[in-house]
Coordinates of C-alpha atoms (C1' of nucleotides) in Angstrom, one line a residue:
Chain A
M6 CA -3.1 5.9 18.6
I7 CA -2.1 3.0 20.9
T8 CA 1.3 2.0 20.7
I9 CA 3.4 -0.6 22.3
K10 CA 4.1 1.2 25.4
D11 CA 0.7 2.2 26.4
I12 CA -0.1 -1.4 26.5
A13 CA 2.7 -2.3 28.3
G14 CA 1.6 0.5 30.9
L15 CA -1.6 -0.6 31.0
A16 CA -0.7 -4.3 31.7
G17 CA 2.0 -2.6 34.5
V18 CA 5.4 -4.2 32.0
S19 CA 7.6 -2.9 30.0
K20 CA 7.4 -2.9 26.1
S21 CA 9.8 -5.7 25.5
T22 CA 7.6 -7.8 27.7
V23 CA 4.1 -6.9 25.2
S24 CA 6.4 -7.6 22.5
R25 CA 7.2 -11.3 23.3
V26 CA 3.3 -11.5 24.2
L27 CA 2.5 -10.3 20.6
T28 CA 5.3 -12.4 19.0
G29 CA 5.4 -15.7 20.8
T30 CA 8.9 -15.9 21.9
G31 CA 10.9 -16.4 24.8
Y32 CA 9.5 -16.1 28.4
V33 CA 6.2 -15.1 29.4
N34 CA 4.4 -15.9 32.8
D35 CA 0.9 -17.7 31.8
E36 CA -0.3 -15.0 34.5
T37 CA 1.1 -11.8 32.7
R38 CA 0.4 -13.3 29.7
E39 CA -3.5 -13.3 30.1
K40 CA -3.0 -10.1 31.4
I41 CA -0.9 -7.9 28.7
E42 CA -3.5 -10.3 25.8
K43 CA -6.8 -8.8 28.3
V44 CA -5.1 -5.3 27.9
I45 CA -4.6 -5.8 24.2
K46 CA -8.0 -6.5 23.7
E47 CA -9.6 -4.5 25.4
N48 CA -7.8 -1.3 23.3
S49 CA -8.5 -2.8 20.4
Y50 CA -4.3 -2.5 20.3
E51 CA -2.6 -3.8 16.4
P52 CA 0.8 -3.4 15.8
S53 CA 2.2 -0.9 13.5
E54 CA 3.4 -2.6 10.7
S55 CA 6.4 -0.3 9.3
A56 CA 7.5 -0.5 13.0
R57 CA 7.6 -4.0 12.6
S58 CA 10.0 -3.7 9.8
L59 CA 12.4 -1.3 10.9
P60 CA 14.8 -3.9 12.8
K61 CA 14.5 -6.4 10.7
R62 CA 14.6 -3.6 7.6
I63 CA 12.8 -5.8 5.3
T64 CA 8.8 -5.7 5.5
N65 CA 6.0 -7.5 3.8
T66 CA 4.7 -4.9 1.3
I67 CA 4.4 -5.5 -2.4
G68 CA 4.0 -2.3 -4.2
V69 CA 2.1 -3.2 -7.9
V70 CA 2.6 0.1 -10.3
V71 CA -0.3 0.5 -12.9
P72 CA -0.3 2.5 -15.8
E73 CA -4.9 2.7 -15.9
I74 CA -6.1 1.7 -12.9
D75 CA -9.7 2.6 -13.7
N76 CA -8.9 -0.1 -16.8
S77 CA -11.0 -3.3 -16.3
F78 CA -8.5 -5.0 -16.7
Y79 CA -6.2 -4.4 -14.3
T80 CA -8.4 -4.5 -11.9
E81 CA -9.3 -7.9 -13.0
V82 CA -5.1 -8.9 -12.9
L83 CA -4.8 -6.7 -9.2
N84 CA -7.9 -9.3 -7.9
G85 CA -5.0 -11.9 -8.8
I86 CA -2.2 -10.2 -7.1
S87 CA -4.6 -10.0 -4.3
Q88 CA -5.6 -14.1 -4.2
V89 CA -2.0 -14.4 -3.8
V90 CA -0.7 -11.9 -1.9
D91 CA -3.2 -12.8 1.1
Q92 CA -2.3 -16.3 1.0
N93 CA 0.9 -15.1 1.4
N94 CA -0.2 -12.5 4.3
F95 CA 1.6 -9.9 2.3
N96 CA -0.1 -6.6 2.0
I97 CA -0.4 -4.4 -0.6
I98 CA 0.7 -0.6 -1.9
Y99 CA -1.0 0.7 -4.9
F100 CA -0.1 3.4 -7.6
N101 CA -1.8 4.1 -10.9
T102 CA 0.8 6.3 -13.3
N103 CA -2.5 7.4 -16.1
N104 CA 0.7 6.6 -18.4
S105 CA 3.1 9.1 -17.0
L106 CA 6.5 8.5 -16.9
A107 CA 6.7 11.3 -14.6
K108 CA 4.8 9.5 -12.4
E109 CA 5.8 6.2 -12.7
E110 CA 9.6 7.6 -11.3
K111 CA 7.7 9.0 -8.3
A112 CA 6.0 6.1 -7.4
L113 CA 9.2 3.6 -7.4
Q114 CA 10.8 6.4 -5.3
M115 CA 8.2 5.8 -2.9
L116 CA 8.4 2.6 -3.2
K117 CA 11.7 2.7 -2.3
A118 CA 11.6 4.6 0.9
Q119 CA 8.4 2.2 1.8
R120 CA 11.7 -0.7 1.7
V121 CA 8.9 -2.8 -0.1
R122 CA 9.9 -6.5 -0.2
G123 CA 9.1 -6.7 -3.9
V124 CA 7.3 -4.7 -7.0
I125 CA 5.2 -5.8 -9.9
L126 CA 5.2 -2.8 -12.6
A127 CA 2.8 -2.9 -15.6
P128 CA 5.2 0.4 -16.8
A129 CA 4.0 4.0 -18.3
V130 CA 5.8 4.3 -21.3
D131 CA 7.8 2.3 -23.6
Y132 CA 10.9 2.9 -22.6
S133 CA 12.3 2.8 -26.3
E134 CA 15.1 5.6 -25.3
P135 CA 18.6 4.1 -24.5
E136 CA 18.3 7.3 -21.5
A137 CA 14.9 6.5 -20.4
T138 CA 15.8 2.5 -19.6
K139 CA 19.0 3.7 -18.1
K140 CA 17.4 5.7 -15.5
L141 CA 14.3 3.3 -15.2
K142 CA 17.4 0.4 -13.9
L143 CA 19.2 3.1 -11.4
L144 CA 16.1 3.4 -10.1
L145 CA 15.2 -0.5 -9.8
E146 CA 18.3 -1.1 -8.8
K147 CA 18.0 1.4 -5.8
I148 CA 15.2 -0.4 -5.1
N149 CA 17.1 -3.2 -3.8
A150 CA 13.9 -5.2 -3.6
P151 CA 12.8 -8.5 -7.3
V152 CA 10.7 -6.7 -10.1
V153 CA 8.3 -8.5 -12.5
L154 CA 7.4 -6.6 -15.3
L155 CA 3.5 -6.9 -15.6
D156 CA 1.6 -7.0 -19.1
R157 CA 4.7 -4.9 -21.0
D158 CA 7.7 -5.7 -21.9
I159 CA 11.3 -3.7 -21.7
D160 CA 13.5 -3.9 -24.1
G161 CA 17.5 -3.8 -22.8
I162 CA 16.2 -4.8 -18.7
S163 CA 16.9 -8.2 -17.2
L164 CA 13.3 -8.7 -15.2
D165 CA 11.0 -11.9 -14.7
K166 CA 8.0 -10.9 -16.6
V167 CA 4.9 -12.4 -17.4
V168 CA 3.6 -10.6 -20.6
Y169 CA 0.8 -11.1 -23.0
D170 CA 1.1 -13.0 -26.8
N171 CA 0.1 -10.1 -28.7
F172 CA 1.5 -10.5 -31.8
G173 CA -1.0 -14.0 -31.4
S174 CA -3.9 -12.4 -30.6
A175 CA -3.7 -9.7 -33.4
F176 CA -3.1 -12.5 -36.0
A177 CA -6.2 -14.4 -34.4
A178 CA -8.5 -11.8 -34.7
T179 CA -7.4 -10.8 -38.4
E180 CA -7.0 -15.0 -39.5
A181 CA -10.6 -15.1 -38.0
L182 CA -12.6 -11.7 -40.1
I183 CA -10.4 -13.4 -42.9
K184 CA -12.0 -17.0 -42.8
A185 CA -15.6 -15.5 -42.6
G186 CA -14.8 -14.2 -45.9
N187 CA -14.4 -10.5 -45.3
K188 CA -12.8 -9.7 -48.1
T189 CA -11.0 -6.4 -46.7
V190 CA -10.1 -5.6 -42.6
G191 CA -8.9 -3.0 -41.2
I192 CA -7.8 -2.3 -37.8
I193 CA -8.1 0.0 -34.3
T194 CA -4.1 0.3 -33.6
G195 CA -2.5 1.1 -30.4
D196 CA -0.4 3.5 -29.6
L197 CA 2.3 2.8 -31.7
N198 CA 5.2 4.1 -29.8
L199 CA 4.2 1.4 -27.4
K200 CA 5.7 -2.1 -27.9
H201 CA 2.3 -4.8 -27.0
A202 CA 0.7 -2.0 -29.7
R203 CA 3.6 -2.4 -32.5
G204 CA 3.2 -6.2 -31.4
R205 CA -0.5 -6.6 -32.6
Y206 CA 0.1 -4.5 -35.2
E207 CA 2.3 -7.0 -36.6
G208 CA 0.1 -9.8 -35.9
Y209 CA -2.6 -8.3 -38.2
L210 CA -0.2 -7.6 -40.9
E211 CA 0.7 -11.0 -41.2
A212 CA -2.1 -12.3 -41.3
M213 CA -3.2 -10.3 -44.0
K214 CA 0.4 -11.8 -45.3
Q215 CA -0.2 -14.9 -45.3
Y216 CA -3.7 -15.1 -46.3
N217 CA -2.5 -12.6 -49.3
I218 CA -5.2 -10.0 -48.5
P219 CA -4.0 -6.4 -49.1
V220 CA -3.4 -4.1 -46.4
I221 CA -5.2 -0.7 -47.2
E222 CA -4.2 2.1 -45.6
K223 CA -7.3 4.1 -45.2
Y224 CA -8.5 1.0 -43.5
V225 CA -5.4 1.4 -40.6
L226 CA -7.0 3.7 -38.2
H227 CA -3.9 4.9 -35.8
G228 CA -5.6 5.1 -32.2
D229 CA -4.2 5.1 -28.6
F230 CA -5.9 2.4 -26.4
M231 CA -8.3 4.8 -25.7
A232 CA -12.2 4.8 -26.1
D233 CA -12.6 8.2 -27.3
T234 CA -9.9 7.9 -29.9
A235 CA -11.6 5.0 -31.5
Y236 CA -14.6 6.1 -31.2
S237 CA -13.6 9.4 -33.0
L238 CA -11.9 7.7 -35.8
A239 CA -15.1 5.2 -35.9
W240 CA -17.4 7.8 -36.4
K241 CA -15.3 9.4 -39.3
M242 CA -15.2 5.8 -40.5
Y243 CA -18.9 5.1 -41.0
E244 CA -19.5 9.4 -42.0
Q245 CA -17.2 8.8 -45.2
R246 CA -19.4 5.4 -46.3
D247 CA -15.9 3.7 -46.9
I248 CA -15.6 1.2 -44.5
P249 CA -14.2 -2.3 -45.0
D250 CA -15.5 -5.5 -44.6
G251 CA -14.3 -6.1 -41.0
I252 CA -11.9 -4.3 -38.8
I253 CA -9.8 -5.6 -35.8
S254 CA -9.9 -3.5 -32.5
C255 CA -6.5 -3.8 -30.0
N256 CA -7.5 -3.2 -26.5
N257 CA -11.0 -3.3 -24.5
R258 CA -11.3 0.8 -24.7
T259 CA -10.7 0.8 -28.4
T260 CA -13.8 -2.0 -28.5
L261 CA -15.8 0.2 -26.6
G262 CA -15.2 3.8 -28.6
F263 CA -15.6 1.3 -32.1
L264 CA -19.3 0.3 -30.2
R265 CA -19.9 3.3 -29.5
A266 CA -19.6 5.0 -32.7
T267 CA -21.0 1.6 -34.4
R268 CA -24.4 1.7 -31.9
E269 CA -25.4 5.7 -32.8
R270 CA -24.3 5.0 -36.5
K271 CA -27.1 2.6 -36.2
M272 CA -24.6 -0.2 -38.2
K273 CA -25.4 -4.0 -37.2
L274 CA -22.2 -6.0 -36.5
G275 CA -22.2 -8.7 -38.4
R276 CA -24.8 -7.7 -40.8
E277 CA -22.8 -4.7 -41.9
I278 CA -19.6 -4.6 -40.4
A279 CA -17.8 -7.7 -39.5
F280 CA -15.8 -7.3 -35.6
V281 CA -13.2 -9.1 -33.4
G282 CA -12.2 -7.1 -30.4
I283 CA -9.0 -7.9 -28.4
D284 CA -9.9 -8.1 -24.3
H285 CA -13.3 -9.7 -22.9
I286 CA -15.4 -6.8 -21.9
D287 CA -16.9 -8.8 -18.7
V288 CA -20.2 -5.2 -18.1
L289 CA -21.1 -6.2 -21.7
D290 CA -22.1 -9.3 -20.5
I291 CA -24.3 -8.7 -18.1
I292 CA -26.4 -6.7 -20.8
D293 CA -26.3 -10.3 -23.2
Y294 CA -24.4 -8.4 -25.3
K295 CA -22.5 -10.3 -27.6
Y296 CA -19.2 -9.4 -29.6
S297 CA -16.5 -11.9 -31.1
H298 CA -13.5 -11.3 -29.6
V299 CA -9.8 -12.7 -28.2
T300 CA -10.0 -13.5 -24.3
R301 CA -6.9 -14.0 -22.1
D302 CA -7.6 -15.0 -18.3
T303 CA -6.6 -11.7 -16.9
V304 CA -7.0 -12.9 -13.6
E305 CA -5.2 -15.7 -13.7
M306 CA -2.5 -13.3 -15.3
G307 CA -2.6 -11.3 -11.6
R308 CA -2.0 -14.6 -9.9
A309 CA 0.8 -15.8 -11.9
T310 CA 2.5 -12.6 -11.6
M311 CA 2.3 -12.5 -8.1
Q312 CA 3.1 -16.1 -7.9
L313 CA 6.5 -15.5 -10.0
L314 CA 7.6 -12.2 -7.5
M315 CA 7.3 -14.7 -4.2
D316 CA 9.0 -17.2 -6.1
R317 CA 11.8 -14.6 -6.4
I318 CA 11.6 -13.3 -3.0
K319 CA 12.1 -16.7 -2.1
N320 CA 14.9 -17.6 -4.8
P321 CA 17.0 -14.6 -5.7
L322 CA 19.1 -16.1 -7.6
K323 CA 17.3 -18.5 -9.8
M324 CA 16.9 -17.2 -13.2
N325 CA 14.8 -15.5 -14.7
T326 CA 11.1 -16.4 -16.2
V327 CA 9.0 -15.5 -18.9
Q328 CA 5.7 -16.5 -18.9
I329 CA 3.6 -16.0 -21.6
V330 CA -0.2 -15.6 -21.4
P331 CA -2.0 -17.2 -24.0
Y332 CA -5.2 -16.3 -25.8
K333 CA -8.8 -17.5 -25.8
L334 CA -10.2 -16.8 -29.6
V335 CA -14.5 -16.2 -28.6
L336 CA -16.2 -15.8 -31.9
K337 CA -20.4 -14.6 -31.4
G338 CA -20.8 -14.7 -35.3
T339 CA -20.4 -10.9 -35.3
E340 CA -17.1 -11.9 -36.9
L341 CA -18.6 -13.3 -40.4
R342 CA -20.2 -9.4 -42.6
K343 CA -23.7 -11.2 -44.5
Chain B
dT18 C1' 12.6 -18.6 34.4
dA19 C1' 10.8 -14.4 34.1
dT20 C1' 11.3 -10.1 33.0
dC21 C1' 14.0 -5.6 31.6
dC22 C1' 17.2 -2.3 29.7
dA23 C1' 19.5 -0.7 25.0
dA24 C1' 19.9 -0.6 20.7
dC25 C1' 18.9 -0.8 16.6
dG26 C1' 16.9 1.8 12.0
dG27 C1' 14.8 6.0 8.8
dG28 C1' 12.5 9.8 9.2
dA29 C1' 10.0 13.9 10.8
dG30 C1' 10.2 17.4 14.0
dA31 C1' 12.7 20.5 17.4
dT32 C1' 16.0 22.5 18.5
dA33 C1' 20.6 25.1 18.3
dG34 C1' 24.4 27.7 15.8
dC35 C1' 25.7 30.9 12.4
dA36 C1' 25.9 34.5 8.8
dA37 C1' 23.2 38.3 6.5
Chain C
dT2 C1' 14.7 39.4 13.3
dT3 C1' 15.1 36.5 9.3
dG4 C1' 16.7 31.9 6.9
dC5 C1' 19.4 28.7 6.3
dT6 C1' 22.8 24.5 7.6
dA7 C1' 23.7 20.5 11.4
dT8 C1' 21.9 18.2 14.9
dC9 C1' 19.4 16.0 18.3
dT10 C1' 15.6 14.1 19.7
dC11 C1' 11.6 10.7 19.4
dC12 C1' 8.9 8.0 17.4
dC13 C1' 7.5 2.4 15.9
dG14 C1' 8.3 -2.6 17.5
dT15 C1' 12.0 -6.4 17.8
dT16 C1' 15.3 -8.4 19.9
dG17 C1' 19.8 -9.7 22.5
dG18 C1' 22.1 -10.1 26.7
dA19 C1' 21.6 -8.9 31.6
dT20 C1' 19.5 -9.4 35.7
dA21 C1' 16.6 -11.0 39.5

DNA sequence: TATCCAACGGGAGATAGCAA
DNA sequence: TTGCTATCTCCCGTTGGATA
């Protein structure tokens, strides 16, 4: 690896003169500057960011910790984050925790060691246990950099956050089914140990209550936000030949699992079962697959999160901000059972 | 004005010193 | 001789102060 010392040796100057050329500070003779720039170009030298951060004790690196990097929701959010990062000449380190608390703790430890400028955290778990929350608090304090929560909220920790209207989105999905004339409405839930999953379930319950539609327990399919689980639950429901008029699913993966089972059972959406999913699945647009859903601007959600972090870096003393990302109902006819 | 020296900081790797 | 711990050295780029 070529270092500033090598460049200095090749140019016949000290490394501090090279440093002044790199930073554009201090006095450097024009002839010497040109000579150094020539050597830098010839050797494709690029300064080490980690070494640059040593004297300043800060970096221009942002740590992003997400629970499911393979979930298209997070890839779209990361796209938004990257856009703001690029505009501000920062760098990103990504960590995927696979919804594991241990991996999340390890990621945060590593971000502390990297002396990152800020952290965007989409928590792996619910932190419903006070001990776990206390441990996370300590960990975040040690990082000594601003943290913004993404998508998943944590009770008992005061931070900037960008979260989704989970309650409202599930309410809207359920209401759409009810307004379409469906008399029985079911739900494939997420993992109800998670706060955002409970929020969506409560939105469903509230819509049912407001429209005086009874919640039938057998139509409440307890999932975990994973496609395979939703697939098994839907398959089992079809096998028993006892299905509700309509059903909502609580995230993109749940929708995929449900749609797979529906296709395999040769059931027709909007004819034999009405359906509204939470989250848009862009790959289905490619094959022009139409299904009603509640969507949100995920790229904008990423941009807003990163912008919030930039604001916090610039103004550490400002009041905490909570941004709630709005939902949008997109009806394609599958909400209506004919 | 132009250039150099040395300190800074955290971590990795090397070395020294000690006990078993 | 081996294993462990403590200490030292080096790495990197930046920067304040010294020097020519």
